[in-house]
Amino acid sequence: MSQLVLLDNEAVQALGDPAHPKHHRVVSHAQIVASRKRRAAEIELAVPTTVRVEAGWDRTSSSRAFANRLRITDMPLDAASANVGAIIRKRTGVSVPDAHLGAVIQSAPADRITVVTSDPDDMRLVAGDATITIVTI
């Protein structure tokens, strides 16, 4: 069974800032993912690139060294996900990063998808018919 764990904007911001009030919750979840990876579980921690831009995560910045060590995969906004994201945005009115999250959710081949988010309502909205687990921070 494969699992994909996605981070939204606030989760990325919290991960990168030890002073953020939700930092410890996001780090705890990331550590669970990392421990499962060490046990050879098929699990991927990822962030859509538009979410990373919105959150201001520059992977070359030394202030993001901790987050970079977690081996969080970038999910690029390619032509296919841009088309799906545009449909989601037009249908729901969510932000571009949330629409990109929806496109990733809807196209992910993972058996289980978890979204770490501060906005569970928008994540349910962009997920469409996909079944997701939401971890609210």
PDB file of C-alpha atoms in Angstrom, residues 77-129:
ATOM      1  CA  LEU A  77       2.719  22.314 -11.836  1.00  0.00           C
ATOM      2  CA  ASP A  78       3.007  20.641 -15.222  1.00  0.00           C
ATOM      3  CA  ALA A  79       0.599  21.018 -18.132  1.00  0.00           C
ATOM      4  CA  ALA A  80      -1.745  18.228 -17.003  1.00  0.00           C
ATOM      5  CA  SER A  81      -2.007  19.416 -13.397  1.00  0.00           C
ATOM      6  CA  ALA A  82      -2.409  23.022 -14.585  1.00  0.00           C
ATOM      7  CA  ASN A  83      -5.433  21.974 -16.656  1.00  0.00           C
ATOM      8  CA  VAL A  84      -7.005  20.084 -13.744  1.00  0.00           C
ATOM      9  CA  GLY A  85      -6.140  22.925 -11.370  1.00  0.00           C
ATOM     10  CA  ALA A  86      -7.779  25.478 -13.670  1.00  0.00           C
ATOM     11  CA  ILE A  87     -10.984  23.426 -13.694  1.00  0.00           C
ATOM     12  CA  ILE A  88     -10.904  23.125  -9.889  1.00  0.00           C
ATOM     13  CA  ARG A  89     -10.265  26.856  -9.462  1.00  0.00           C
ATOM     14  CA  LYS A  90     -13.099  27.797 -11.814  1.00  0.00           C
ATOM     15  CA  ARG A  91     -15.502  25.371 -10.082  1.00  0.00           C
ATOM     16  CA  THR A  92     -14.603  26.239  -6.487  1.00  0.00           C
ATOM     17  CA  GLY A  93     -12.980  29.683  -6.443  1.00  0.00           C
ATOM     18  CA  VAL A  94     -10.069  28.477  -4.290  1.00  0.00           C
ATOM     19  CA  SER A  95      -6.541  29.884  -4.537  1.00  0.00           C
ATOM     20  CA  VAL A  96      -4.126  28.665  -7.200  1.00  0.00           C
ATOM     21  CA  PRO A  97      -2.048  26.688  -4.638  1.00  0.00           C
ATOM     22  CA  ASP A  98      -5.200  25.000  -3.288  1.00  0.00           C
ATOM     23  CA  ALA A  99      -6.299  24.189  -6.839  1.00  0.00           C
ATOM     24  CA  HIS A 100      -2.846  22.704  -7.464  1.00  0.00           C
ATOM     25  CA  LEU A 101      -3.234  20.614  -4.289  1.00  0.00           C
ATOM     26  CA  GLY A 102      -6.555  19.397  -5.661  1.00  0.00           C
ATOM     27  CA  ALA A 103      -4.955  18.462  -8.967  1.00  0.00           C
ATOM     28  CA  VAL A 104      -2.262  16.475  -7.149  1.00  0.00           C
ATOM     29  CA  ILE A 105      -4.892  14.749  -4.994  1.00  0.00           C
ATOM     30  CA  GLN A 106      -7.056  13.855  -7.976  1.00  0.00           C
ATOM     31  CA  SER A 107      -4.171  12.463 -10.037  1.00  0.00           C
ATOM     32  CA  ALA A 108      -2.152  10.723  -7.316  1.00  0.00           C
ATOM     33  CA  PRO A 109      -1.644   6.990  -7.808  1.00  0.00           C
ATOM     34  CA  ALA A 110      -1.282   6.469  -4.037  1.00  0.00           C
ATOM     35  CA  ASP A 111      -3.657   4.120  -2.241  1.00  0.00           C
ATOM     36  CA  ARG A 112      -3.998   6.583   0.644  1.00  0.00           C
ATOM     37  CA  ILE A 113      -3.721  10.359   0.555  1.00  0.00           C
ATOM     38  CA  THR A 114      -3.346  12.495   3.652  1.00  0.00           C
ATOM     39  CA  VAL A 115      -3.377  16.288   3.619  1.00  0.00           C
ATOM     40  CA  VAL A 116      -1.867  18.273   6.489  1.00  0.00           C
ATOM     41  CA  THR A 117      -3.831  21.513   6.375  1.00  0.00           C
ATOM     42  CA  SER A 118      -5.229  24.450   8.263  1.00  0.00           C
ATOM     43  CA  ASP A 119      -8.239  24.539   5.938  1.00  0.00           C
ATOM     44  CA  PRO A 120      -9.980  21.153   5.843  1.00  0.00           C
ATOM     45  CA  ASP A 121     -13.091  22.528   4.116  1.00  0.00           C
ATOM     46  CA  ASP A 122     -11.108  23.712   1.089  1.00  0.00           C
ATOM     47  CA  MET A 123      -9.221  20.410   0.926  1.00  0.00           C
ATOM     48  CA  ARG A 124     -12.490  18.438   0.868  1.00  0.00           C
ATOM     49  CA  LEU A 125     -13.723  20.798  -1.836  1.00  0.00           C
ATOM     50  CA  VAL A 126     -10.661  20.426  -4.093  1.00  0.00           C
ATOM     51  CA  ALA A 127     -10.377  16.665  -3.570  1.00  0.00           C
ATOM     52  CA  GLY A 128     -13.489  16.082  -5.650  1.00  0.00           C
ATOM     53  CA  ASP A 129     -14.367  12.377  -5.551  1.00  0.00           C
TER      54      ASP A 129
END
